[in-house]
mmCIF file of C-alpha atoms in Angstrom:
data_model
loop_
_atom_site.group_PDB
_atom_site.id
_atom_site.type_symbol
_atom_site.label_atom_id
_atom_site.label_comp_id
_atom_site.label_asym_id
_atom_site.label_seq_id
_atom_site.Cartn_x
_atom_site.Cartn_y
_atom_site.Cartn_z
ATOM 1 C CA UNK A 19 -23.496 -2.696 -24.642
ATOM 2 C CA UNK A 20 -21.370 -0.835 -27.229
ATOM 3 C CA UNK A 21 -17.753 -0.219 -26.061
ATOM 4 C CA UNK A 22 -16.853 2.376 -28.523
ATOM 5 C CA UNK A 23 -19.493 4.539 -26.788
ATOM 6 C CA UNK A 24 -17.556 4.710 -23.599
ATOM 7 C CA UNK A 25 -15.277 7.415 -22.814
ATOM 8 C CA UNK A 26 -11.585 6.810 -23.472
ATOM 9 C CA UNK A 27 -10.620 6.534 -19.784
ATOM 10 C CA UNK A 28 -13.046 3.996 -18.921
ATOM 11 C CA UNK A 29 -12.073 1.975 -22.199
ATOM 12 C CA UNK A 30 -8.363 2.600 -21.244
ATOM 13 C CA UNK A 31 -8.842 0.768 -17.860
ATOM 14 C CA UNK A 32 -10.951 -2.117 -19.240
ATOM 15 C CA UNK A 33 -8.277 -2.820 -21.934
ATOM 16 C CA UNK A 34 -5.584 -2.399 -19.286
ATOM 17 C CA UNK A 35 -7.090 -5.270 -17.197
ATOM 18 C CA UNK A 36 -6.634 -7.586 -20.128
ATOM 19 C CA UNK A 37 -4.623 -10.868 -19.401
ATOM 20 C CA UNK A 38 -1.595 -10.255 -21.395
ATOM 21 C CA UNK A 39 0.068 -7.529 -23.479
ATOM 22 C CA UNK A 40 0.428 -9.637 -26.424
ATOM 23 C CA UNK A 41 -3.420 -9.938 -26.507
ATOM 24 C CA UNK A 42 -3.639 -6.093 -26.257
ATOM 25 C CA UNK A 43 -1.421 -5.663 -29.238
ATOM 26 C CA UNK A 44 -3.794 -7.886 -31.177
ATOM 27 C CA UNK A 45 -6.669 -5.898 -30.074
ATOM 28 C CA UNK A 46 -5.305 -3.088 -32.165
ATOM 29 C CA UNK A 47 -6.777 -4.664 -35.242
ATOM 30 C CA UNK A 48 -10.213 -4.095 -34.122
ATOM 31 C CA UNK A 49 -10.702 -0.564 -35.320
ATOM 32 C CA UNK A 50 -9.046 3.004 -35.104
ATOM 33 C CA UNK A 51 -10.272 3.679 -31.634
ATOM 34 C CA UNK A 52 -8.793 0.468 -30.311
ATOM 35 C CA UNK A 53 -5.515 1.008 -31.980
ATOM 36 C CA UNK A 54 -5.316 4.468 -30.168
ATOM 37 C CA UNK A 55 -6.210 3.116 -26.762
ATOM 38 C CA UNK A 56 -4.327 -0.009 -27.187
ATOM 39 C CA UNK A 57 -1.196 1.987 -28.309
ATOM 40 C CA UNK A 58 -1.485 4.238 -25.108
ATOM 41 C CA UNK A 59 -1.627 1.349 -22.854
ATOM 42 C CA UNK A 60 1.440 -0.360 -24.651
ATOM 43 C CA UNK A 61 3.569 2.708 -24.504
ATOM 44 C CA UNK A 62 2.722 3.423 -20.981
ATOM 45 C CA UNK A 63 3.658 -0.121 -19.829
ATOM 46 C CA UNK A 64 6.895 -0.009 -21.966
ATOM 47 C CA UNK A 65 8.094 3.370 -20.245
ATOM 48 C CA UNK A 66 7.062 2.242 -16.730
ATOM 49 C CA UNK A 67 9.095 -1.060 -17.204
ATOM 50 C CA UNK A 68 12.338 0.768 -18.454
ATOM 51 C CA UNK A 69 12.021 3.006 -15.237
ATOM 52 C CA UNK A 70 11.314 0.057 -12.973
ATOM 53 C CA UNK A 71 14.094 -2.108 -14.457
ATOM 54 C CA UNK A 72 16.724 0.754 -14.208
ATOM 55 C CA UNK A 73 15.801 1.597 -10.709
ATOM 56 C CA UNK A 74 15.924 -1.964 -9.532
ATOM 57 C CA UNK A 75 19.218 -2.575 -11.260
ATOM 58 C CA UNK A 76 20.825 0.418 -9.511
ATOM 59 C CA UNK A 77 19.437 -0.807 -5.984
ATOM 60 C CA UNK A 78 20.958 -4.144 -6.478
ATOM 61 C CA UNK A 79 23.999 -2.934 -7.923
ATOM 62 C CA UNK A 80 24.611 -0.875 -4.841
ATOM 63 C CA UNK A 81 24.346 -3.953 -2.576
ATOM 64 C CA UNK A 82 26.946 -5.732 -4.761
ATOM 65 C CA UNK A 83 30.712 -5.829 -3.693
ATOM 66 C CA UNK A 84 33.139 -3.904 -5.744
ATOM 67 C CA UNK A 85 35.490 -6.640 -6.286
ATOM 68 C CA UNK A 86 34.653 -8.860 -9.275
ATOM 69 C CA UNK A 87 35.922 -12.041 -7.231
ATOM 70 C CA UNK A 88 33.667 -11.496 -4.384
ATOM 71 C CA UNK A 89 30.713 -10.370 -6.685
ATOM 72 C CA UNK A 90 30.612 -14.055 -8.369
ATOM 73 C CA UNK A 91 30.052 -15.435 -4.786
ATOM 74 C CA UNK A 92 27.473 -12.878 -3.832
ATOM 75 C CA UNK A 93 23.765 -14.222 -3.196
ATOM 76 C CA UNK A 94 22.581 -11.520 -5.568
ATOM 77 C CA UNK A 95 24.728 -12.247 -8.511
ATOM 78 C CA UNK A 96 21.999 -14.167 -10.474
ATOM 79 C CA UNK A 97 19.749 -11.168 -10.084
ATOM 80 C CA UNK A 98 22.342 -8.680 -10.813
ATOM 81 C CA UNK A 99 23.212 -10.570 -14.167
ATOM 82 C CA UNK A 100 19.517 -10.832 -15.298
ATOM 83 C CA UNK A 101 18.877 -7.169 -14.572
ATOM 84 C CA UNK A 102 22.078 -6.141 -16.221
ATOM 85 C CA UNK A 103 20.926 -8.014 -19.546
ATOM 86 C CA UNK A 104 17.365 -6.804 -19.212
ATOM 87 C CA UNK A 105 18.450 -3.193 -18.844
ATOM 88 C CA UNK A 106 20.808 -3.269 -21.721
ATOM 89 C CA UNK A 107 17.901 -5.093 -24.048
ATOM 90 C CA UNK A 108 15.247 -2.513 -23.044
ATOM 91 C CA UNK A 109 17.863 0.260 -23.800
ATOM 92 C CA UNK A 110 18.338 -1.003 -27.273
ATOM 93 C CA UNK A 111 14.513 -1.113 -27.869
ATOM 94 C CA UNK A 112 14.294 2.421 -26.689
ATOM 95 C CA UNK A 113 16.723 3.611 -29.242
ATOM 96 C CA UNK A 114 14.348 2.261 -32.116
ATOM 97 C CA UNK A 115 10.950 3.135 -30.530
ATOM 98 C CA UNK A 116 11.622 6.111 -28.320
ATOM 99 C CA UNK A 117 11.350 8.892 -30.969
ATOM 100 C CA UNK A 118 8.619 7.407 -33.076
ATOM 101 C CA UNK A 119 6.640 6.959 -30.056
ATOM 102 C CA UNK A 120 7.339 10.548 -28.964
ATOM 103 C CA UNK A 121 6.266 11.892 -32.336
ATOM 104 C CA UNK A 122 3.281 9.652 -32.102
ATOM 105 C CA UNK A 123 4.133 7.787 -35.365
ATOM 106 C CA UNK A 124 3.648 4.511 -34.081
ATOM 107 C CA UNK A 125 3.414 2.512 -30.664
ATOM 108 C CA UNK A 126 5.293 -0.059 -28.988
ATOM 109 C CA UNK A 127 3.675 -2.801 -30.727
ATOM 110 C CA UNK A 128 5.568 -6.068 -29.646
ATOM 111 C CA UNK A 129 3.518 -6.968 -26.489
ATOM 112 C CA UNK A 130 5.061 -10.311 -25.994
ATOM 113 C CA UNK A 131 8.343 -8.516 -24.818
ATOM 114 C CA UNK A 132 6.145 -6.713 -22.143
ATOM 115 C CA UNK A 133 4.850 -9.895 -20.841
ATOM 116 C CA UNK A 134 8.117 -11.670 -20.831
ATOM 117 C CA UNK A 135 9.983 -8.678 -19.083
ATOM 118 C CA UNK A 136 7.200 -8.665 -16.417
ATOM 119 C CA UNK A 137 7.579 -12.503 -16.048
ATOM 120 C CA UNK A 138 11.409 -12.058 -15.271
ATOM 121 C CA UNK A 139 10.815 -9.110 -12.876
ATOM 122 C CA UNK A 140 8.466 -11.279 -10.785
ATOM 123 C CA UNK A 141 10.804 -14.062 -10.913
ATOM 124 C CA UNK A 142 13.556 -11.832 -9.616
ATOM 125 C CA UNK A 143 11.508 -10.295 -6.810
ATOM 126 C CA UNK A 144 9.614 -13.332 -5.545
ATOM 127 C CA UNK A 145 11.969 -16.496 -6.086
ATOM 128 C CA UNK A 146 14.229 -16.792 -2.988
ATOM 129 C CA UNK A 147 15.874 -20.225 -4.166
ATOM 130 C CA UNK A 148 18.021 -19.190 -6.852
ATOM 131 C CA UNK A 149 19.786 -22.739 -7.125
ATOM 132 C CA UNK A 150 16.496 -24.166 -8.691
ATOM 133 C CA UNK A 151 15.712 -21.078 -10.871
ATOM 134 C CA UNK A 152 18.903 -20.685 -12.838
ATOM 135 C CA UNK A 153 18.047 -22.735 -15.852
ATOM 136 C CA UNK A 154 14.654 -21.165 -15.900
ATOM 137 C CA UNK A 155 15.822 -17.821 -15.789
ATOM 138 C CA UNK A 156 18.512 -18.360 -18.286
ATOM 139 C CA UNK A 157 15.767 -19.664 -20.705
ATOM 140 C CA UNK A 158 13.611 -16.583 -19.931
ATOM 141 C CA UNK A 159 16.540 -14.406 -20.710
ATOM 142 C CA UNK A 160 17.322 -16.150 -23.895
ATOM 143 C CA UNK A 161 13.802 -15.911 -25.106
ATOM 144 C CA UNK A 162 13.835 -12.008 -24.329
ATOM 145 C CA UNK A 163 16.906 -11.579 -26.277
ATOM 146 C CA UNK A 164 15.470 -13.295 -29.216
ATOM 147 C CA UNK A 165 12.089 -11.610 -29.104
ATOM 148 C CA UNK A 166 13.715 -8.027 -28.715
ATOM 149 C CA UNK A 167 16.208 -8.688 -31.638
ATOM 150 C CA UNK A 168 13.495 -9.818 -33.893
ATOM 151 C CA UNK A 169 11.442 -6.858 -32.972
ATOM 152 C CA UNK A 170 14.353 -4.249 -33.588
ATOM 153 C CA UNK A 171 15.130 -6.123 -37.136
ATOM 154 C CA UNK A 172 11.250 -6.026 -38.039
ATOM 155 C CA UNK A 173 10.905 -2.229 -36.936
ATOM 156 C CA UNK A 174 13.894 -1.033 -39.026
ATOM 157 C CA UNK A 175 13.198 -3.279 -42.087
ATOM 158 C CA UNK A 176 9.390 -2.763 -42.314
ATOM 159 C CA UNK A 177 8.111 -0.029 -40.089
ATOM 160 C CA UNK A 178 10.596 2.718 -40.096
ATOM 161 C CA UNK A 179 10.649 3.320 -43.853
ATOM 162 C CA UNK A 180 6.984 3.958 -43.815
ATOM 163 C CA UNK A 181 7.573 7.208 -41.689
ATOM 164 C CA UNK A 182 8.764 9.199 -44.390
ATOM 165 C CA UNK A 183 6.488 8.576 -47.640
ATOM 166 C CA UNK A 184 8.501 10.855 -49.581
ATOM 167 C CA UNK A 185 11.881 9.258 -49.021
ATOM 168 C CA UNK A 186 13.455 5.897 -49.115
ATOM 169 C CA UNK A 187 16.596 4.425 -47.725
ATOM 170 C CA UNK A 188 19.411 3.114 -49.986
ATOM 171 C CA UNK A 189 20.482 -0.504 -49.628
ATOM 172 C CA UNK A 190 23.769 0.849 -47.901
ATOM 173 C CA UNK A 191 21.824 2.847 -45.539
ATOM 174 C CA UNK A 192 23.945 5.788 -45.766
ATOM 175 C CA UNK A 193 22.239 7.713 -48.511
ATOM 176 C CA UNK A 194 18.646 9.002 -48.501
ATOM 177 C CA UNK A 195 17.060 9.339 -52.170
ATOM 178 C CA UNK A 196 14.088 11.499 -52.893
ATOM 179 C CA UNK A 197 11.052 9.941 -54.483
ATOM 180 C CA UNK A 198 9.099 13.116 -54.568
ATOM 181 C CA UNK A 199 7.476 14.093 -57.903
ATOM 182 C CA UNK A 200 9.598 16.287 -60.119
ATOM 183 C CA UNK A 201 8.535 19.946 -60.417
ATOM 184 C CA UNK A 202 6.488 20.788 -63.336
ATOM 185 C CA UNK A 203 8.187 22.493 -66.244
ATOM 186 C CA UNK A 204 7.877 26.160 -66.310
ATOM 187 C CA UNK A 205 6.638 27.989 -69.398
ATOM 188 C CA UNK A 206 8.125 30.924 -70.913
ATOM 189 C CA UNK A 207 6.311 34.189 -71.770
ATOM 190 C CA UNK A 208 4.611 34.660 -74.926
ATOM 191 C CA UNK A 209 4.642 37.909 -76.901
ATOM 192 C CA UNK A 210 1.043 37.319 -78.049
ATOM 193 C CA UNK A 211 -1.303 37.446 -75.140
ATOM 194 C CA UNK A 212 -4.000 35.364 -76.392
ATOM 195 C CA UNK A 213 -6.702 33.281 -74.092
ATOM 196 C CA UNK A 214 -4.480 30.307 -74.134
ATOM 197 C CA UNK A 215 -1.225 32.205 -73.423
ATOM 198 C CA UNK A 216 -2.815 33.871 -70.337
ATOM 199 C CA UNK A 217 -3.973 30.522 -68.925
ATOM 200 C CA UNK A 218 -0.515 28.820 -69.356
ATOM 201 C CA UNK A 219 1.066 31.941 -67.705
ATOM 202 C CA UNK A 220 -1.246 31.541 -64.682
ATOM 203 C CA UNK A 221 -0.469 27.844 -64.500
ATOM 204 C CA UNK A 222 3.227 28.549 -64.715
ATOM 205 C CA UNK A 223 2.915 30.994 -61.578
ATOM 206 C CA UNK A 224 0.953 28.648 -59.472
ATOM 207 C CA UNK A 225 3.486 25.724 -60.305
ATOM 208 C CA UNK A 226 6.190 27.797 -59.525
ATOM 209 C CA UNK A 227 4.839 28.619 -56.100
ATOM 210 C CA UNK A 228 3.877 25.099 -55.603
ATOM 211 C CA UNK A 229 7.485 23.936 -56.536
ATOM 212 C CA UNK A 230 8.968 26.457 -53.874
ATOM 213 C CA UNK A 231 6.632 24.977 -51.004
ATOM 214 C CA UNK A 232 7.486 21.331 -52.266
ATOM 215 C CA UNK A 233 11.199 22.232 -51.897
ATOM 216 C CA UNK A 234 10.786 23.511 -48.529
ATOM 217 C CA UNK A 235 8.921 20.495 -47.515
ATOM 218 C CA UNK A 236 11.493 18.182 -48.883
ATOM 219 C CA UNK A 237 14.325 20.235 -47.117
ATOM 220 C CA UNK A 238 12.354 19.899 -43.774
ATOM 221 C CA UNK A 239 11.824 16.262 -44.281
ATOM 222 C CA UNK A 240 15.617 15.501 -45.223
ATOM 223 C CA UNK A 241 16.725 17.617 -42.067
ATOM 224 C CA UNK A 242 14.307 15.563 -39.729
ATOM 225 C CA UNK A 243 15.699 12.295 -41.353
ATOM 226 C CA UNK A 244 19.255 13.381 -40.689
ATOM 227 C CA UNK A 245 18.507 14.464 -37.303
ATOM 228 C CA UNK A 246 16.955 11.088 -36.495
ATOM 229 C CA UNK A 247 19.881 9.228 -37.923
ATOM 230 C CA UNK A 248 22.465 11.239 -36.043
ATOM 231 C CA UNK A 249 20.637 10.887 -32.783
ATOM 232 C CA UNK A 250 20.242 7.167 -33.181
ATOM 233 C CA UNK A 251 23.947 6.892 -33.742
ATOM 234 C CA UNK A 252 24.804 9.054 -30.792
ATOM 235 C CA UNK A 253 22.386 7.176 -28.388
ATOM 236 C CA UNK A 254 24.153 3.736 -29.700
ATOM 237 C CA UNK A 255 27.482 5.300 -28.807
ATOM 238 C CA UNK A 256 26.381 6.483 -25.470
ATOM 239 C CA UNK A 257 25.009 3.117 -24.413
ATOM 240 C CA UNK A 258 28.400 1.308 -25.796
ATOM 241 C CA UNK A 259 30.542 4.006 -23.870
ATOM 242 C CA UNK A 260 28.364 3.579 -20.556
ATOM 243 C CA UNK A 261 28.568 -0.354 -20.745
ATOM 244 C CA UNK A 262 32.445 -0.091 -21.173
ATOM 245 C CA UNK A 263 32.818 2.321 -18.494
ATOM 246 C CA UNK A 264 30.581 -0.188 -15.973
ATOM 247 C CA UNK A 265 32.744 -3.150 -17.151
ATOM 248 C CA UNK A 266 35.764 -1.124 -16.392
ATOM 249 C CA UNK A 267 34.485 -0.301 -13.080
ATOM 250 C CA UNK A 268 33.579 -3.923 -12.388
ATOM 251 C CA UNK A 269 37.276 -4.901 -13.071
ATOM 252 C CA UNK A 270 38.962 -2.334 -11.308
ATOM 253 C CA UNK A 271 36.578 -2.006 -8.122
ATOM 254 C CA UNK A 272 38.485 0.980 -6.859
ATOM 255 C CA UNK A 273 35.774 3.649 -7.685
ATOM 256 C CA UNK A 274 33.440 5.396 -5.450
ATOM 257 C CA UNK A 275 29.599 4.831 -5.427
ATOM 258 C CA UNK A 276 29.169 8.362 -6.719
ATOM 259 C CA UNK A 277 31.449 7.888 -9.696
ATOM 260 C CA UNK A 278 29.535 4.540 -10.661
ATOM 261 C CA UNK A 279 26.355 6.291 -11.180
ATOM 262 C CA UNK A 280 27.904 8.843 -13.750
ATOM 263 C CA UNK A 281 26.715 8.676 -17.416
ATOM 264 C CA UNK A 282 28.739 10.055 -20.232
ATOM 265 C CA UNK A 283 26.972 11.349 -23.004
ATOM 266 C CA UNK A 284 28.301 12.635 -26.349
ATOM 267 C CA UNK A 285 27.245 16.298 -27.358
ATOM 268 C CA UNK A 286 24.572 16.603 -29.844
ATOM 269 C CA UNK A 287 24.298 19.110 -32.585
ATOM 270 C CA UNK A 288 21.317 19.825 -34.503
ATOM 271 C CA UNK A 289 21.775 20.568 -38.251
ATOM 272 C CA UNK A 290 21.145 24.353 -39.056
ATOM 273 C CA UNK A 291 19.922 26.013 -42.313
ATOM 274 C CA UNK A 292 22.591 28.165 -43.798
#
């Protein structure tokens, strides 16, 4: 039976029942259709994991005491620490993968991170004897930390530069250089309109129109690159600001439950054409 002749919905369910997401990420190399379906599976699982971890983290955080001294002695301390680290790592991954995934430029290809995250969540939900699982949970958190760090570095060094083939980032990362072909040289009008001069005039008018369209494309690509960089910087600042606000609440222990769920975000301004 040829799997490629099956509808996409059925093929999606067949691939979704694969043993591990790391194996699903490897199946993307089979063909273009497998690449598309496996990418949808990986993206769906990544988005659902981010929501599930955030929801579970908020539920456990509401059960924890406000005082830091009492929180260290609570029975849910280990789960709280694991989910806090897990939530932070997933947010860092979202900063790198979220926009390219929404623009359908790539998928969440590190499937081993999804397997490790599911393993940690099952351990938190099912294991009741925390004294015997502390070392095992620490090992899993450390493994997830290393895998996510390598995935982010690989994405920014090898995958992200491929999104804009007409541009490349400078080694400093602050300047964007154009590698687009230079516009063709315009030809001046000749007084004698011979057959050759007419052809040159036609070519020059066509090249001027092509040059104008190329300039508009270059300008739009530059605006998209600048907007993406500004959004990524603002997202990183928001994550740092929210983590600092949570740590300050943990130290003070005097705020209400409504104030603990407040997220402060920096205003975003999109570049405008003058």
